[in-house]
Coordinates of C-alpha atoms (C1' of nucleotides) in Angstrom, one line a residue:
Chain A
M1056 CA 24.9 -82.2 -9.0
D1057 CA 22.3 -79.8 -7.8
T1058 CA 22.3 -76.1 -8.3
P1059 CA 20.9 -74.3 -5.3
V1060 CA 20.5 -70.9 -6.7
S1061 CA 19.0 -68.2 -4.6
P1062 CA 15.2 -68.9 -4.3
Q1063 CA 14.0 -65.6 -5.7
L1064 CA 16.4 -65.7 -8.6
D1065 CA 15.7 -69.4 -9.1
S1066 CA 12.0 -68.9 -9.3
S1067 CA 12.4 -65.9 -11.6
L1068 CA 14.5 -68.0 -13.9
N1069 CA 12.0 -70.8 -13.9
D1070 CA 9.1 -68.5 -14.4
S1071 CA 10.8 -66.8 -17.2
V1072 CA 12.1 -69.8 -19.0
T1073 CA 9.2 -72.1 -18.6
D1074 CA 6.4 -69.7 -19.2
G1075 CA 6.9 -69.9 -22.9
E1076 CA 5.7 -72.7 -25.1
E1077 CA 9.1 -74.1 -25.5
N1078 CA 10.8 -75.3 -22.4
H1079 CA 14.5 -74.2 -22.6
S1080 CA 15.5 -76.5 -19.8
E1081 CA 19.1 -75.6 -19.5
T1082 CA 18.4 -74.4 -16.0
S1083 CA 18.7 -77.1 -13.4
P1084 CA 16.4 -76.1 -10.6
S1085 CA 16.8 -77.6 -7.2
P1086 CA 13.9 -78.3 -5.0
A1087 CA 16.0 -78.1 -1.9
A1088 CA 17.6 -74.8 -2.4
P1089 CA 19.2 -73.3 0.7
P1090 CA 17.6 -70.1 1.8
Q1091 CA 20.6 -67.9 1.4
V1092 CA 23.3 -68.1 -1.3
P1093 CA 25.9 -65.5 -1.3
V1094 CA 26.7 -64.0 -4.6
V1095 CA 30.5 -63.8 -4.5
A1096 CA 31.6 -62.2 -7.7
E1097 CA 30.2 -60.7 -10.8
S1098 CA 31.4 -59.9 -14.2
P1099 CA 29.1 -58.4 -16.8
G1100 CA 26.5 -60.9 -17.6
V1101 CA 27.8 -63.6 -15.3
T1102 CA 27.2 -64.0 -11.6
V1103 CA 29.2 -66.4 -9.6
V1104 CA 27.3 -67.8 -6.7
Q1105 CA 29.1 -69.3 -3.7
L1106 CA 27.6 -72.5 -2.5
S1107 CA 27.9 -73.8 1.0
D1108 CA 30.2 -76.6 0.2
S1109 CA 32.8 -74.3 -1.5
Q1110 CA 31.4 -74.8 -4.9
T1111 CA 30.6 -72.0 -7.2
V1112 CA 27.8 -71.7 -9.7
Q1113 CA 28.0 -69.3 -12.5
V1114 CA 24.6 -67.9 -13.2
Q1115 CA 24.4 -66.0 -16.4
G1116 CA 22.0 -63.2 -17.0
V1117 CA 20.1 -63.2 -13.7
I1118 CA 19.9 -59.5 -13.8
Q1119 CA 20.1 -58.3 -17.3
A1120 CA 19.2 -55.1 -19.1
P1121 CA 15.6 -55.3 -20.2
Q1122 CA 15.3 -57.5 -23.3
T1123 CA 13.8 -56.0 -26.3
S1124 CA 12.6 -59.3 -27.6
V1125 CA 11.3 -62.4 -25.9
I1126 CA 13.0 -64.5 -28.4
Q1127 CA 16.4 -63.7 -26.8
S1128 CA 15.4 -64.5 -23.3
P1129 CA 16.0 -68.3 -23.3
Q1130 CA 19.7 -67.8 -24.1
V1131 CA 20.1 -65.0 -21.7
Q1132 CA 18.6 -66.9 -18.9
T1133 CA 20.8 -69.9 -19.3
V1134 CA 22.5 -71.1 -16.1
Q1135 CA 26.0 -72.3 -16.5
I1136 CA 27.2 -74.5 -13.7
A1137 CA 30.8 -75.2 -12.8
T1138 CA 32.2 -76.5 -9.6
V1139 CA 35.2 -75.1 -8.0
A1140 CA 36.8 -78.5 -8.1
E1141 CA 36.6 -78.3 -11.8
L1142 CA 38.1 -74.9 -11.8
E1143 CA 40.8 -75.3 -9.2
D1144 CA 42.7 -78.4 -8.5
D1145 CA 45.2 -77.2 -5.9
E1146 CA 44.8 -79.4 -2.9
S1147 CA 47.3 -77.5 -0.9
V1148 CA 45.0 -74.5 -0.5
T1149 CA 42.7 -74.6 2.4
D1150 CA 39.0 -74.0 2.1
T1151 CA 39.2 -70.7 3.7
Q1152 CA 42.0 -69.6 1.4
K1153 CA 40.0 -70.8 -1.6
R1154 CA 37.0 -68.9 -0.5
R1155 CA 39.1 -65.8 0.1
E1156 CA 40.4 -66.1 -3.4
I1157 CA 37.0 -66.6 -4.8
L1158 CA 35.7 -63.7 -2.9
S1159 CA 37.3 -61.2 -5.1
R1160 CA 36.4 -57.6 -4.4
R1161 CA 33.6 -56.1 -6.3
P1162 CA 32.4 -52.5 -6.6
S1163 CA 30.3 -51.0 -3.9
Y1164 CA 26.6 -51.5 -3.9
R1165 CA 26.2 -47.8 -4.7
K1166 CA 28.4 -48.1 -7.7
I1167 CA 26.7 -51.3 -9.0
L1168 CA 23.3 -49.8 -8.6
N1169 CA 24.2 -46.5 -10.1
E1170 CA 25.7 -48.3 -13.1
L1171 CA 22.6 -50.4 -13.4
S1172 CA 20.5 -47.2 -13.2
T1173 CA 22.3 -45.8 -16.1
D1174 CA 21.4 -48.9 -18.1
S1175 CA 17.9 -48.9 -16.9
P1176 CA 16.1 -45.9 -15.6
A1177 CA 13.8 -48.2 -13.7
V1178 CA 16.5 -48.9 -11.2
P1179 CA 16.7 -46.2 -8.5
K1180 CA 20.1 -44.8 -7.7
I1181 CA 21.5 -45.1 -4.2
D1182 CA 22.1 -41.5 -3.3
E1183 CA 25.1 -40.9 -1.2
E1184 CA 23.5 -38.1 0.5
K1185 CA 20.3 -40.0 1.2
T1186 CA 19.1 -40.0 4.7
E1187 CA 17.1 -42.7 6.3
E1188 CA 13.4 -42.1 6.2
E1189 CA 12.8 -43.0 9.8
V1190 CA 15.3 -40.5 11.1
P1191 CA 13.5 -38.3 13.5
V1192 CA 15.8 -35.3 13.0
S1193 CA 14.2 -33.4 10.2
S1194 CA 16.1 -32.4 7.2
A1195 CA 15.7 -28.7 7.6
A1196 CA 18.5 -27.5 9.7
S1197 CA 21.7 -28.8 8.4
A1198 CA 23.3 -29.9 5.2
S1199 CA 25.2 -32.6 7.0
V1200 CA 23.7 -36.0 6.8
P1201 CA 23.2 -37.9 10.0
T1202 CA 24.9 -41.3 10.0
S1203 CA 23.7 -42.4 13.3
I1204 CA 21.1 -41.0 15.6
Y1205 CA 20.7 -41.6 19.3
Q1206 CA 18.2 -40.5 21.8
T1207 CA 19.0 -39.7 25.3
S1208 CA 16.9 -40.7 28.2
S1209 CA 15.7 -37.1 28.3
G1210 CA 14.3 -37.5 24.9
Q1211 CA 16.9 -35.4 23.0
Y1212 CA 18.2 -36.7 19.8
I1213 CA 21.9 -36.8 19.1
A1214 CA 22.9 -37.2 15.5
F1215 CA 26.4 -38.1 14.5
T1216 CA 26.9 -36.9 11.0
Q1217 CA 29.6 -37.3 8.4
G1218 CA 32.3 -34.8 9.0
R1219 CA 32.2 -35.6 12.7
A1220 CA 29.5 -33.1 13.5
I1221 CA 27.1 -33.8 16.3
Q1222 CA 23.6 -32.6 16.0
L1223 CA 21.3 -32.1 19.0
T1224 CA 17.6 -31.9 18.6
S1225 CA 14.9 -31.5 21.1
P1226 CA 11.9 -33.7 20.8
G1227 CA 9.0 -32.1 19.0
A1228 CA 11.1 -29.5 17.4
E1229 CA 10.1 -30.4 13.9
D1230 CA 11.5 -27.3 12.4
L1231 CA 14.7 -28.0 14.1
Q1232 CA 14.9 -24.6 15.7
G1233 CA 16.2 -26.3 18.7
A1234 CA 18.9 -28.1 16.8
Q1235 CA 22.5 -27.5 17.5
T1236 CA 25.4 -28.6 15.4
L1237 CA 28.6 -29.6 17.2
T1238 CA 31.9 -30.5 15.8
V1239 CA 34.3 -32.5 17.8
A1240 CA 37.8 -31.2 17.4
S1241 CA 40.4 -33.7 18.0
S1242 CA 43.5 -31.7 18.2
P1243 CA 46.6 -33.6 19.0
T1244 CA 47.8 -30.5 20.9
L1245 CA 44.9 -30.7 23.3
Q1246 CA 45.6 -31.3 26.9
P1247 CA 45.0 -34.8 28.0
G1248 CA 41.4 -35.1 29.2
A1249 CA 40.2 -32.2 27.2
T1250 CA 38.0 -32.1 24.1
I1251 CA 36.7 -29.2 22.1
L1252 CA 33.2 -29.0 20.8
Q1253 CA 32.3 -26.4 18.3
C1254 CA 28.7 -25.4 18.2
A1255 CA 26.7 -23.3 15.8
A1256 CA 23.2 -22.6 17.0
Q1257 CA 22.1 -21.8 13.5
P1258 CA 23.6 -23.0 10.2
G1259 CA 25.0 -19.6 9.4
D1260 CA 26.3 -18.7 12.8
S1261 CA 29.9 -18.6 13.6
P1262 CA 30.6 -21.6 15.9
Q1263 CA 30.9 -21.2 19.6
Q1264 CA 33.6 -23.3 21.1
Y1265 CA 33.1 -25.4 24.2
Y1266 CA 36.0 -26.6 26.0
I1267 CA 35.3 -29.8 27.9
Q1268 CA 37.6 -30.8 30.7
G1269 CA 37.2 -32.5 33.9
G1270 CA 33.6 -33.2 33.3
Q1271 CA 32.9 -29.5 33.0
V1272 CA 31.8 -27.5 29.9
L1273 CA 33.6 -24.2 29.5
I1274 CA 32.7 -21.6 27.0
Q1275 CA 35.7 -20.0 25.4
E1276 CA 35.3 -16.3 25.5
R1277 CA 37.5 -14.4 23.2
A1278 CA 38.8 -10.9 23.7
G1279 CA 40.8 -10.8 20.6
R1280 CA 41.0 -12.5 17.2
G1281 CA 44.5 -13.9 17.8
K1282 CA 45.0 -17.5 18.4
G1283 CA 44.8 -18.1 22.0
E1284 CA 44.9 -14.4 22.7
G1285 CA 42.8 -13.1 25.4
E1286 CA 40.8 -16.3 25.8
R1287 CA 39.3 -17.4 29.0
D1288 CA 37.2 -20.3 29.9
V1289 CA 33.9 -19.8 31.6
P1290 CA 31.9 -22.6 33.1
V1291 CA 28.6 -23.2 31.4
K1292 CA 25.6 -23.2 33.7
E1293 CA 22.4 -25.1 33.0
G1294 CA 19.6 -22.9 31.8
V1295 CA 21.8 -20.4 30.2
K1296 CA 20.0 -18.7 27.3
G1297 CA 17.1 -20.9 27.9
R1298 CA 18.8 -23.8 26.2
R1299 CA 18.5 -26.1 29.2
G1300 CA 18.1 -29.3 27.3
F1301 CA 21.0 -28.5 25.1
F1302 CA 23.3 -27.9 28.1
F1303 CA 22.1 -31.0 29.7
V1304 CA 23.3 -33.0 26.7
L1305 CA 26.5 -31.0 26.8
R1306 CA 27.0 -31.9 30.4
C1307 CA 26.3 -35.5 29.6
F1308 CA 28.8 -35.4 26.8
A1309 CA 31.3 -33.8 29.1
A1310 CA 30.8 -36.6 31.6
V1311 CA 31.4 -39.1 28.9
V1312 CA 34.5 -37.4 27.8
L1313 CA 35.8 -37.2 31.3
D1314 CA 35.3 -40.9 31.8
Y1315 CA 36.8 -41.6 28.5
W1316 CA 40.0 -39.7 29.4
K1317 CA 40.1 -41.3 32.8
E1318 CA 40.1 -44.6 31.1
E1319 CA 42.7 -43.5 28.7
M1320 CA 44.9 -42.6 31.6
A1321 CA 44.3 -46.0 33.2
V1322 CA 45.0 -48.1 30.2
T1323 CA 48.4 -49.5 29.5
G1324 CA 49.7 -50.7 26.3
D1325 CA 49.0 -54.4 27.0
E1326 CA 45.4 -53.6 28.0
T1327 CA 44.7 -51.9 24.8
E1328 CA 43.2 -54.9 23.0
S1329 CA 40.8 -55.6 25.8
A1330 CA 39.7 -52.1 26.2
A1331 CA 36.7 -52.4 23.9
T1332 CA 35.5 -55.7 25.1
G1333 CA 36.4 -55.9 28.7
D1334 CA 34.1 -55.4 31.6
I1335 CA 33.8 -51.7 31.4
P1336 CA 30.6 -49.9 31.8
A1337 CA 29.0 -48.6 28.7
Y1338 CA 27.0 -45.4 28.2
Q1339 CA 24.0 -46.5 26.3
L1340 CA 21.9 -44.2 24.3
R1341 CA 18.6 -45.4 22.8
S1342 CA 18.4 -45.4 19.0
P1343 CA 15.0 -44.3 17.8
N1344 CA 15.3 -46.5 14.7
S1345 CA 15.8 -49.9 16.1
G1346 CA 14.9 -49.5 19.7
L1347 CA 18.2 -51.4 20.3
A1348 CA 20.6 -49.8 22.6
Q1349 CA 23.7 -48.5 20.9
S1350 CA 26.7 -48.4 23.1
I1351 CA 29.3 -45.8 23.4
V1352 CA 31.9 -47.8 25.3
M1353 CA 33.9 -45.5 27.3
A1354 CA 35.2 -46.8 30.6
A1355 CA 34.8 -45.2 33.9
S1356 CA 37.7 -46.2 36.0
P1357 CA 39.3 -44.4 38.9
G1358 CA 41.3 -41.5 37.6
S1359 CA 45.0 -41.6 37.9
M1360 CA 47.8 -39.3 37.2
Q1361 CA 49.1 -39.5 33.7
S1362 CA 52.6 -40.8 33.3
P1363 CA 54.5 -39.6 30.3
S1364 CA 55.3 -43.1 29.2
S1365 CA 51.7 -44.0 28.9
Q1366 CA 50.9 -41.2 26.5
H1367 CA 51.8 -43.3 23.5
A1368 CA 49.6 -46.1 24.6
E1369 CA 46.8 -43.7 25.2
E1370 CA 47.2 -42.3 21.7
I1371 CA 47.1 -45.8 20.3
T1372 CA 44.0 -46.7 22.4
R1373 CA 42.3 -43.5 21.3
K1374 CA 43.0 -44.2 17.7
R1375 CA 41.8 -47.7 18.0
E1376 CA 38.6 -46.5 19.6
V1377 CA 38.0 -44.0 16.9
R1378 CA 38.8 -46.6 14.2
L1379 CA 36.4 -49.1 15.7
M1380 CA 33.7 -46.5 16.1
K1381 CA 34.1 -45.5 12.5
N1382 CA 34.1 -49.0 11.3
R1383 CA 31.0 -49.8 13.3
E1384 CA 29.2 -47.0 11.6
A1385 CA 30.6 -48.0 8.2
A1386 CA 29.4 -51.6 8.7
R1387 CA 26.0 -50.3 9.7
E1388 CA 25.8 -48.1 6.6
C1389 CA 27.1 -50.9 4.4
R1390 CA 24.4 -53.2 5.6
R1391 CA 21.8 -50.6 5.0
K1392 CA 23.1 -50.1 1.4
K1393 CA 23.2 -53.9 0.9
K1394 CA 19.6 -54.3 1.9
E1395 CA 18.6 -51.5 -0.4
Y1396 CA 20.6 -53.0 -3.2
V1397 CA 19.0 -56.4 -2.8
K1398 CA 15.6 -54.8 -2.6
C1399 CA 16.2 -53.0 -5.8
L1400 CA 17.4 -56.2 -7.5
E1401 CA 14.4 -58.0 -6.4
N1402 CA 12.1 -55.3 -7.7
R1403 CA 13.9 -55.4 -10.9
V1404 CA 13.5 -59.2 -11.2
A1405 CA 9.8 -58.7 -10.6
V1406 CA 9.5 -56.1 -13.3
L1407 CA 11.5 -58.1 -15.8
E1408 CA 9.4 -61.2 -15.0
N1409 CA 6.3 -59.2 -15.8
Q1410 CA 7.8 -57.9 -18.9
N1411 CA 8.7 -61.3 -20.0
K1412 CA 5.3 -62.7 -19.4
T1413 CA 3.7 -59.9 -21.3
L1414 CA 6.0 -60.4 -24.2
I1415 CA 5.5 -64.1 -24.3
E1416 CA 1.7 -63.6 -24.4
E1417 CA 2.2 -61.0 -27.1
L1418 CA 4.2 -63.4 -29.1
K1419 CA 1.7 -66.1 -28.6
A1420 CA -1.1 -63.8 -29.9
L1421 CA 1.0 -62.8 -32.9
K1422 CA 1.7 -66.5 -33.7
D1423 CA -2.0 -67.3 -33.6
I1424 CA -2.8 -64.4 -35.9
Y1425 CA -0.1 -65.5 -38.2
C1426 CA -1.2 -69.1 -38.3
H1427 CA -4.8 -68.2 -38.9
K1428 CA -3.7 -66.0 -41.9
A1429 CA -1.5 -68.8 -43.3
E1430 CA -4.4 -71.3 -43.3
Chain B
dA757 C1' 6.1 -72.7 30.5
dA758 C1' 10.6 -74.2 29.1
dT759 C1' 13.5 -75.3 25.5
dT760 C1' 15.1 -75.2 20.8
dT761 C1' 15.6 -73.2 16.3
dC762 C1' 15.8 -69.5 13.2
dC763 C1' 16.9 -65.1 11.8
dA764 C1' 18.2 -60.4 11.7
dA765 C1' 21.3 -57.1 13.3
dC766 C1' 25.5 -56.1 15.3
dG767 C1' 30.8 -55.6 16.2
dT768 C1' 35.1 -56.7 14.7
dC769 C1' 38.8 -58.1 11.6
dA770 C1' 40.9 -58.4 7.3
dA771 C1' 41.7 -57.2 2.7
dG772 C1' 41.0 -54.7 -1.5
dA773 C1' 39.9 -50.1 -3.8
dG774 C1' 40.8 -45.7 -4.4
dG775 C1' 42.2 -41.0 -3.5
dA776 C1' 45.8 -37.7 -1.8
Chain C
dT1156 C1' 53.0 -45.1 -0.1
dC1157 C1' 49.8 -44.1 3.2
dC1158 C1' 45.3 -43.4 4.8
dT1159 C1' 40.4 -44.0 4.6
dC1160 C1' 36.5 -46.3 2.9
dT1161 C1' 34.0 -50.4 1.7
dT1162 C1' 32.6 -54.9 2.3
dG1163 C1' 32.9 -60.1 3.0
dA1164 C1' 33.5 -63.3 6.8
dC1165 C1' 32.9 -64.7 11.3
dG1166 C1' 31.2 -65.0 15.9
dT1167 C1' 27.8 -63.1 19.2
dT1168 C1' 23.3 -61.6 20.8
dG1169 C1' 18.5 -61.0 21.4
dG1170 C1' 13.9 -61.6 19.9
dA1171 C1' 10.4 -64.3 17.5
dA1172 C1' 8.5 -68.6 16.2
dA1173 C1' 8.2 -73.4 16.7
dT1174 C1' 8.5 -77.5 19.4
dT1175 C1' 8.3 -80.3 23.5

DNA sequence: AATTTCCAACGTCAAGAGGA
DNA sequence: TCCTCTTGACGTTGGAAATT
């Protein structure tokens, strides 16, 4: 039976083990290792690797805390191999089920790396608040961390942050003086078709509320402090206060919201499932990171009067859209973290390999000295 | 140049983890 | 117990590289 361990890990094992004078050949390297082998479960010191044919390989000590002595390394880097067939003899379980069982949950990448980093300071922590380096929105203006950033065709950046804030930045505004922070308020008491944006021009400012309805942006002017007391909605005109680009984006957003609500009204319960994948036009904003178009899928369909019976379906659809959007973002973030995690592990393997080589050479030298003295 | 293959990234679903 | 977050699995897509 072959043991197609992940190439990098495999090579690291071989290097580490065979670099010494003694060959501790308990590893069983495979020349035809597949390029990708998912690591499916971990326990301290043991890594279970899922093979393509539903077999698992337990790899012990692939990533270990730095060894203090090279003498220990051969045992640590032993690879133990066991097939699933040996471990499980239940024929009634399907392959998928088996795999599901094997794929037991493990802590998040951040958790794993942070735990590793406490063991070894060489391992960088994944910081929860860490922003992506390539994010064009500078870090100056807001404490909120962008989770996704889009660029409109006019060149403005729209950053959706955790906490559901939307940050708008004009191109070239490195100090983010032109940045706005919006918060989308999703009140269940809102009128259908309406959305509230809260905007603070500066971090310390009290937020200005924008009431978006019918594709129009309204500023809520308050006469009194009471809730709803003395409020009136004033249409926002482009160019007000010299924040032309900002209101352009606001208007775009209003249009999107309008279309979204139109779609909500048109959707019936049965059509809910197809809403996200059907042939509906998508508003695409260019992501500065990937160059790939990120889609905000909100349908533009002929508006119709809202029937009371469809409100529940609309709510379900809206919740589904929100859930899908959140999960989309989460998946993106998860992949980013995973890549970071793998990179860190690879770095660590390289460091440990170097350490191992150095220690082996050191041992060799000491042996030589000792032998010369003994003679 | 056209076709095929490979790969990375994505969106969605499902299930477990963990907090309120 | 419910809700949200996290992540593996799976299918899709688009671009790059390889092949015809």
